[in-house]
Amino acid sequence: MLKGADNAVKEQEDCASRHGEMTSWDINDIELPQDVRQTDWFQEWPDSYVKHVYSSEDKNAQRHHSSWAMRNTNNHNSRILKKSCLGVVVCGNDCSTLDGRKIYLRPAICDKARQKQQRKCCPNCNGPLRLLSCRGHGGYPVTNFWRHEGQFIFFQSKGAHDHPRPETKLEAEARRSIQKAQTAFSPSSPRLKRSQETE
């Protein structure tokens, strides 16, 4: 029985030392570890100061996917992709939908499109929209770093998001397509008027 307990403790120590090896690197190191025994499951909402090693076969890692609204940022190292968080667009009236959810829209990536987005009305209450910028990395946006090395894709996040999660890209696309369908067939829609006149 004691031998079994010793084995369990040894396994925990081995796991802890492997984890220590895994997190002892920094994305800016000249060389990153290539003796990785086990890669991580992909994280859609990475938060705080975290590091992950993904397989180079992982499609989400290949696309540098994140459900946070991130945009590419200028970086002086061509081997490292740097992305910064844009925050979340919220209703200025702090309204809630019928099912009690708050409005957390995905900010547009382009600066001009984001400014235009904030001039639009809340899709729920027609109130003003406003951008909550991410300031979770010492007053600056949370930054994600991606680096492809050999069989692995290394990921490092610096900062903790200080705002709610925005809708995902899929949720944003679904909302926009529903809005387009509603405006296309609203009573004041020119398309609907034309179809009524031809009938």
PDB file of C-alpha atoms in Angstrom:
ATOM      1  CA  MET A   1       0.000   0.000   0.000  1.00  0.00           C
ATOM      2  CA  LEU A   2       2.831   2.357   0.919  1.00  0.00           C
ATOM      3  CA  LYS A   3       4.521   1.561  -2.407  1.00  0.00           C
ATOM      4  CA  GLY A   4       1.365   2.679  -4.268  1.00  0.00           C
ATOM      5  CA  ALA A   5       1.343   5.966  -2.367  1.00  0.00           C
ATOM      6  CA  ASP A   6       5.037   6.476  -3.176  1.00  0.00           C
ATOM      7  CA  ASN A   7       4.329   5.879  -6.874  1.00  0.00           C
ATOM      8  CA  ALA A   8       1.457   8.413  -6.815  1.00  0.00           C
ATOM      9  CA  VAL A   9       3.711  11.019  -5.168  1.00  0.00           C
ATOM     10  CA  LYS A  10       6.461  10.309  -7.733  1.00  0.00           C
ATOM     11  CA  GLU A  11       3.962  10.678 -10.608  1.00  0.00           C
ATOM     12  CA  GLN A  12       2.790  14.023  -9.177  1.00  0.00           C
ATOM     13  CA  GLU A  13       6.406  15.206  -8.841  1.00  0.00           C
ATOM     14  CA  ASP A  14       7.191  14.090 -12.419  1.00  0.00           C
ATOM     15  CA  CYS A  15       4.094  15.913 -13.669  1.00  0.00           C
ATOM     16  CA  ALA A  16       5.050  19.050 -11.692  1.00  0.00           C
ATOM     17  CA  SER A  17       8.620  18.976 -13.025  1.00  0.00           C
ATOM     18  CA  ARG A  18       7.320  18.489 -16.602  1.00  0.00           C
ATOM     19  CA  HIS A  19       4.953  21.417 -16.029  1.00  0.00           C
ATOM     20  CA  GLY A  20       7.895  23.462 -14.695  1.00  0.00           C
ATOM     21  CA  GLU A  21       9.899  22.636 -17.832  1.00  0.00           C
ATOM     22  CA  MET A  22       6.915  23.550 -19.962  1.00  0.00           C
ATOM     23  CA  THR A  23       6.433  26.989 -18.384  1.00  0.00           C
ATOM     24  CA  SER A  24      10.077  27.963 -17.826  1.00  0.00           C
ATOM     25  CA  TRP A  25      10.377  29.334 -21.393  1.00  0.00           C
ATOM     26  CA  ASP A  26       9.534  32.828 -22.610  1.00  0.00           C
ATOM     27  CA  ILE A  27       8.255  33.587 -26.117  1.00  0.00           C
ATOM     28  CA  ASN A  28      11.306  35.839 -26.710  1.00  0.00           C
ATOM     29  CA  ASP A  29      13.884  33.136 -25.877  1.00  0.00           C
ATOM     30  CA  ILE A  30      16.367  32.469 -28.665  1.00  0.00           C
ATOM     31  CA  GLU A  31      15.495  28.753 -28.511  1.00  0.00           C
ATOM     32  CA  LEU A  32      12.251  27.213 -27.308  1.00  0.00           C
ATOM     33  CA  PRO A  33      12.007  23.666 -25.908  1.00  0.00           C
ATOM     34  CA  GLN A  34      11.609  20.930 -28.525  1.00  0.00           C
ATOM     35  CA  ASP A  35      11.444  17.985 -26.087  1.00  0.00           C
ATOM     36  CA  VAL A  36       7.757  18.619 -25.323  1.00  0.00           C
ATOM     37  CA  ARG A  37       6.191  15.285 -24.336  1.00  0.00           C
ATOM     38  CA  GLN A  38       2.588  16.408 -24.304  1.00  0.00           C
ATOM     39  CA  THR A  39       0.897  19.349 -26.051  1.00  0.00           C
ATOM     40  CA  ASP A  40      -1.988  21.340 -24.575  1.00  0.00           C
ATOM     41  CA  TRP A  41      -5.656  21.280 -25.523  1.00  0.00           C
ATOM     42  CA  PHE A  42      -6.503  24.433 -27.447  1.00  0.00           C
ATOM     43  CA  GLN A  43      -7.812  27.288 -25.279  1.00  0.00           C
ATOM     44  CA  GLU A  44     -10.477  29.467 -26.906  1.00  0.00           C
ATOM     45  CA  TRP A  45     -10.540  32.087 -24.099  1.00  0.00           C
ATOM     46  CA  PRO A  46      -6.952  32.328 -22.788  1.00  0.00           C
ATOM     47  CA  ASP A  47      -6.797  34.728 -19.872  1.00  0.00           C
ATOM     48  CA  SER A  48      -4.183  35.966 -17.434  1.00  0.00           C
ATOM     49  CA  TYR A  49      -0.465  35.289 -17.734  1.00  0.00           C
ATOM     50  CA  VAL A  50      -0.549  31.855 -19.362  1.00  0.00           C
ATOM     51  CA  LYS A  51       1.621  29.780 -21.690  1.00  0.00           C
ATOM     52  CA  HIS A  52       0.559  26.896 -23.916  1.00  0.00           C
ATOM     53  CA  VAL A  53       2.334  24.601 -26.320  1.00  0.00           C
ATOM     54  CA  TYR A  54       0.119  23.379 -29.135  1.00  0.00           C
ATOM     55  CA  SER A  55       0.791  20.844 -31.854  1.00  0.00           C
ATOM     56  CA  SER A  56       1.648  22.423 -35.199  1.00  0.00           C
ATOM     57  CA  GLU A  57      -1.210  20.250 -36.563  1.00  0.00           C
ATOM     58  CA  ASP A  58      -3.825  22.051 -34.421  1.00  0.00           C
ATOM     59  CA  LYS A  59      -6.031  24.020 -36.858  1.00  0.00           C
ATOM     60  CA  ASN A  60      -7.086  26.644 -34.276  1.00  0.00           C
ATOM     61  CA  ALA A  61      -3.456  27.249 -33.284  1.00  0.00           C
ATOM     62  CA  GLN A  62      -2.450  27.485 -36.949  1.00  0.00           C
ATOM     63  CA  ARG A  63      -5.078  30.230 -37.393  1.00  0.00           C
ATOM     64  CA  HIS A  64      -3.969  31.948 -34.138  1.00  0.00           C
ATOM     65  CA  HIS A  65      -7.617  31.743 -33.096  1.00  0.00           C
ATOM     66  CA  SER A  66      -8.973  33.473 -30.009  1.00  0.00           C
ATOM     67  CA  SER A  67     -12.562  34.249 -29.087  1.00  0.00           C
ATOM     68  CA  TRP A  68     -11.349  37.529 -27.569  1.00  0.00           C
ATOM     69  CA  ALA A  69     -11.387  40.324 -30.162  1.00  0.00           C
ATOM     70  CA  MET A  70      -7.685  40.506 -31.041  1.00  0.00           C
ATOM     71  CA  ARG A  71      -5.883  42.372 -33.803  1.00  0.00           C
ATOM     72  CA  ASN A  72      -2.353  42.030 -35.150  1.00  0.00           C
ATOM     73  CA  THR A  73       0.039  44.534 -33.602  1.00  0.00           C
ATOM     74  CA  ASN A  74       3.337  45.801 -34.963  1.00  0.00           C
ATOM     75  CA  ASN A  75       6.152  43.612 -33.749  1.00  0.00           C
ATOM     76  CA  HIS A  76       9.868  43.991 -34.334  1.00  0.00           C
ATOM     77  CA  ASN A  77      10.477  40.236 -34.285  1.00  0.00           C
ATOM     78  CA  SER A  78       9.268  38.596 -37.503  1.00  0.00           C
ATOM     79  CA  ARG A  79       9.293  35.134 -35.858  1.00  0.00           C
ATOM     80  CA  ILE A  80       6.663  36.148 -33.292  1.00  0.00           C
ATOM     81  CA  LEU A  81       3.082  37.158 -34.095  1.00  0.00           C
ATOM     82  CA  LYS A  82       1.794  39.727 -31.605  1.00  0.00           C
ATOM     83  CA  LYS A  83      -1.934  40.372 -31.103  1.00  0.00           C
ATOM     84  CA  SER A  84      -3.603  42.919 -28.821  1.00  0.00           C
ATOM     85  CA  CYS A  85      -7.102  42.828 -27.351  1.00  0.00           C
ATOM     86  CA  LEU A  86      -9.630  45.418 -28.548  1.00  0.00           C
ATOM     87  CA  GLY A  87     -12.007  45.013 -25.590  1.00  0.00           C
ATOM     88  CA  VAL A  88     -15.778  44.814 -25.994  1.00  0.00           C
ATOM     89  CA  VAL A  89     -18.598  47.067 -27.277  1.00  0.00           C
ATOM     90  CA  VAL A  90     -21.400  47.493 -24.717  1.00  0.00           C
ATOM     91  CA  CYS A  91     -24.753  49.243 -24.533  1.00  0.00           C
ATOM     92  CA  GLY A  92     -24.445  52.736 -23.022  1.00  0.00           C
ATOM     93  CA  ASN A  93     -27.814  52.162 -21.312  1.00  0.00           C
ATOM     94  CA  ASP A  94     -26.560  48.875 -19.795  1.00  0.00           C
ATOM     95  CA  CYS A  95     -29.745  47.184 -21.030  1.00  0.00           C
ATOM     96  CA  SER A  96     -30.534  43.462 -20.827  1.00  0.00           C
ATOM     97  CA  THR A  97     -32.264  41.192 -23.345  1.00  0.00           C
ATOM     98  CA  LEU A  98     -35.536  39.433 -22.482  1.00  0.00           C
ATOM     99  CA  ASP A  99     -33.579  36.413 -21.256  1.00  0.00           C
ATOM    100  CA  GLY A 100     -31.450  38.617 -18.964  1.00  0.00           C
ATOM    101  CA  ARG A 101     -28.246  38.717 -21.037  1.00  0.00           C
ATOM    102  CA  LYS A 102     -26.158  41.878 -21.415  1.00  0.00           C
ATOM    103  CA  ILE A 103     -25.090  43.257 -24.808  1.00  0.00           C
ATOM    104  CA  TYR A 104     -21.402  42.414 -25.360  1.00  0.00           C
ATOM    105  CA  LEU A 105     -20.647  43.007 -29.044  1.00  0.00           C
ATOM    106  CA  ARG A 106     -17.433  42.111 -30.814  1.00  0.00           C
ATOM    107  CA  PRO A 107     -15.421  45.247 -31.704  1.00  0.00           C
ATOM    108  CA  ALA A 108     -14.514  45.719 -35.367  1.00  0.00           C
ATOM    109  CA  ILE A 109     -10.818  45.107 -36.108  1.00  0.00           C
ATOM    110  CA  CYS A 110     -10.306  48.204 -38.295  1.00  0.00           C
ATOM    111  CA  ASP A 111     -10.135  51.582 -36.480  1.00  0.00           C
ATOM    112  CA  LYS A 112     -12.555  53.314 -38.892  1.00  0.00           C
ATOM    113  CA  ALA A 113     -15.047  50.428 -38.724  1.00  0.00           C
ATOM    114  CA  ARG A 114     -14.837  50.472 -34.907  1.00  0.00           C
ATOM    115  CA  GLN A 115     -15.588  54.219 -34.816  1.00  0.00           C
ATOM    116  CA  LYS A 116     -18.529  53.674 -37.191  1.00  0.00           C
ATOM    117  CA  GLN A 117     -19.727  50.767 -35.009  1.00  0.00           C
ATOM    118  CA  GLN A 118     -19.895  53.045 -31.963  1.00  0.00           C
ATOM    119  CA  ARG A 119     -22.149  55.488 -33.849  1.00  0.00           C
ATOM    120  CA  LYS A 120     -24.704  52.713 -34.362  1.00  0.00           C
ATOM    121  CA  CYS A 121     -27.487  51.921 -31.911  1.00  0.00           C
ATOM    122  CA  CYS A 122     -27.725  49.016 -29.500  1.00  0.00           C
ATOM    123  CA  PRO A 123     -29.452  46.097 -31.295  1.00  0.00           C
ATOM    124  CA  ASN A 124     -31.581  45.526 -28.190  1.00  0.00           C
ATOM    125  CA  CYS A 125     -32.754  48.960 -26.969  1.00  0.00           C
ATOM    126  CA  ASN A 126     -31.527  51.382 -29.694  1.00  0.00           C
ATOM    127  CA  GLY A 127     -29.420  53.160 -27.055  1.00  0.00           C
ATOM    128  CA  PRO A 128     -25.862  54.375 -27.714  1.00  0.00           C
ATOM    129  CA  LEU A 129     -23.006  51.863 -28.005  1.00  0.00           C
ATOM    130  CA  ARG A 130     -19.640  52.444 -26.350  1.00  0.00           C
ATOM    131  CA  LEU A 131     -16.288  50.680 -26.451  1.00  0.00           C
ATOM    132  CA  LEU A 132     -14.814  49.256 -23.246  1.00  0.00           C
ATOM    133  CA  SER A 133     -11.107  49.134 -24.087  1.00  0.00           C
ATOM    134  CA  CYS A 134      -8.926  46.380 -22.664  1.00  0.00           C
ATOM    135  CA  ARG A 135      -6.472  47.713 -20.069  1.00  0.00           C
ATOM    136  CA  GLY A 136      -5.528  44.425 -18.409  1.00  0.00           C
ATOM    137  CA  HIS A 137      -1.755  44.555 -18.967  1.00  0.00           C
ATOM    138  CA  GLY A 138      -0.597  47.412 -16.752  1.00  0.00           C
ATOM    139  CA  GLY A 139      -3.034  49.867 -18.354  1.00  0.00           C
ATOM    140  CA  TYR A 140      -2.404  48.508 -21.857  1.00  0.00           C
ATOM    141  CA  PRO A 141      -4.348  45.859 -23.809  1.00  0.00           C
ATOM    142  CA  VAL A 142      -3.761  42.189 -23.035  1.00  0.00           C
ATOM    143  CA  THR A 143      -1.246  40.874 -25.560  1.00  0.00           C
ATOM    144  CA  ASN A 144      -1.042  37.380 -27.065  1.00  0.00           C
ATOM    145  CA  PHE A 145       2.110  36.065 -28.700  1.00  0.00           C
ATOM    146  CA  TRP A 146       2.328  33.167 -31.165  1.00  0.00           C
ATOM    147  CA  ARG A 147       5.477  31.461 -32.418  1.00  0.00           C
ATOM    148  CA  HIS A 148       5.859  28.436 -34.714  1.00  0.00           C
ATOM    149  CA  GLU A 149       8.929  26.342 -33.869  1.00  0.00           C
ATOM    150  CA  GLY A 150       9.395  22.859 -35.339  1.00  0.00           C
ATOM    151  CA  GLN A 151       6.463  20.595 -34.472  1.00  0.00           C
ATOM    152  CA  PHE A 152       4.993  23.088 -32.011  1.00  0.00           C
ATOM    153  CA  ILE A 153       3.147  26.381 -31.812  1.00  0.00           C
ATOM    154  CA  PHE A 154       4.037  28.298 -28.660  1.00  0.00           C
ATOM    155  CA  PHE A 155       1.500  30.685 -27.164  1.00  0.00           C
ATOM    156  CA  GLN A 156       1.987  33.225 -24.399  1.00  0.00           C
ATOM    157  CA  SER A 157      -0.529  35.697 -22.997  1.00  0.00           C
ATOM    158  CA  LYS A 158       0.455  38.747 -20.989  1.00  0.00           C
ATOM    159  CA  GLY A 159      -2.228  40.484 -18.926  1.00  0.00           C
ATOM    160  CA  ALA A 160      -5.682  39.608 -17.577  1.00  0.00           C
ATOM    161  CA  HIS A 161      -8.769  40.858 -19.442  1.00  0.00           C
ATOM    162  CA  ASP A 162     -10.556  43.505 -17.364  1.00  0.00           C
ATOM    163  CA  HIS A 163     -13.818  43.456 -19.343  1.00  0.00           C
ATOM    164  CA  PRO A 164     -16.589  40.961 -20.213  1.00  0.00           C
ATOM    165  CA  ARG A 165     -16.162  38.442 -23.005  1.00  0.00           C
ATOM    166  CA  PRO A 166     -17.481  39.683 -26.356  1.00  0.00           C
ATOM    167  CA  GLU A 167     -19.703  37.553 -28.553  1.00  0.00           C
ATOM    168  CA  THR A 168     -17.720  35.031 -30.610  1.00  0.00           C
ATOM    169  CA  LYS A 169     -17.156  35.551 -34.346  1.00  0.00           C
ATOM    170  CA  LEU A 170     -19.859  32.954 -35.099  1.00  0.00           C
ATOM    171  CA  GLU A 171     -22.352  34.668 -32.760  1.00  0.00           C
ATOM    172  CA  ALA A 172     -21.569  38.062 -34.355  1.00  0.00           C
ATOM    173  CA  GLU A 173     -22.099  36.658 -37.872  1.00  0.00           C
ATOM    174  CA  ALA A 174     -25.382  35.012 -36.833  1.00  0.00           C
ATOM    175  CA  ARG A 175     -26.634  38.259 -35.231  1.00  0.00           C
ATOM    176  CA  ARG A 176     -25.753  40.287 -38.346  1.00  0.00           C
ATOM    177  CA  SER A 177     -27.486  37.840 -40.694  1.00  0.00           C
ATOM    178  CA  ILE A 178     -30.650  37.907 -38.516  1.00  0.00           C
ATOM    179  CA  GLN A 179     -30.563  41.741 -38.519  1.00  0.00           C
ATOM    180  CA  LYS A 180     -30.163  41.796 -42.324  1.00  0.00           C
ATOM    181  CA  ALA A 181     -33.115  39.427 -42.723  1.00  0.00           C
ATOM    182  CA  GLN A 182     -35.255  41.554 -40.388  1.00  0.00           C
ATOM    183  CA  THR A 183     -34.424  44.817 -42.181  1.00  0.00           C
ATOM    184  CA  ALA A 184     -34.981  43.212 -45.613  1.00  0.00           C
ATOM    185  CA  PHE A 185     -38.542  42.257 -44.660  1.00  0.00           C
ATOM    186  CA  SER A 186     -39.535  45.086 -42.340  1.00  0.00           C
ATOM    187  CA  PRO A 187     -42.675  47.050 -43.411  1.00  0.00           C
ATOM    188  CA  SER A 188     -40.547  50.115 -44.316  1.00  0.00           C
ATOM    189  CA  SER A 189     -38.106  48.070 -46.398  1.00  0.00           C
ATOM    190  CA  PRO A 190     -37.914  49.118 -50.091  1.00  0.00           C
ATOM    191  CA  ARG A 191     -37.517  45.448 -51.096  1.00  0.00           C
ATOM    192  CA  LEU A 192     -40.751  44.476 -49.307  1.00  0.00           C
ATOM    193  CA  LYS A 193     -42.620  47.459 -50.820  1.00  0.00           C
ATOM    194  CA  ARG A 194     -41.487  46.472 -54.319  1.00  0.00           C
ATOM    195  CA  SER A 195     -42.606  42.866 -53.826  1.00  0.00           C
ATOM    196  CA  GLN A 196     -46.013  44.082 -52.523  1.00  0.00           C
ATOM    197  CA  GLU A 197     -46.443  46.403 -55.538  1.00  0.00           C
ATOM    198  CA  THR A 198     -45.682  43.612 -58.021  1.00  0.00           C
ATOM    199  CA  GLU A 199     -48.259  41.365 -56.338  1.00  0.00           C
TER     200      GLU A 199
END
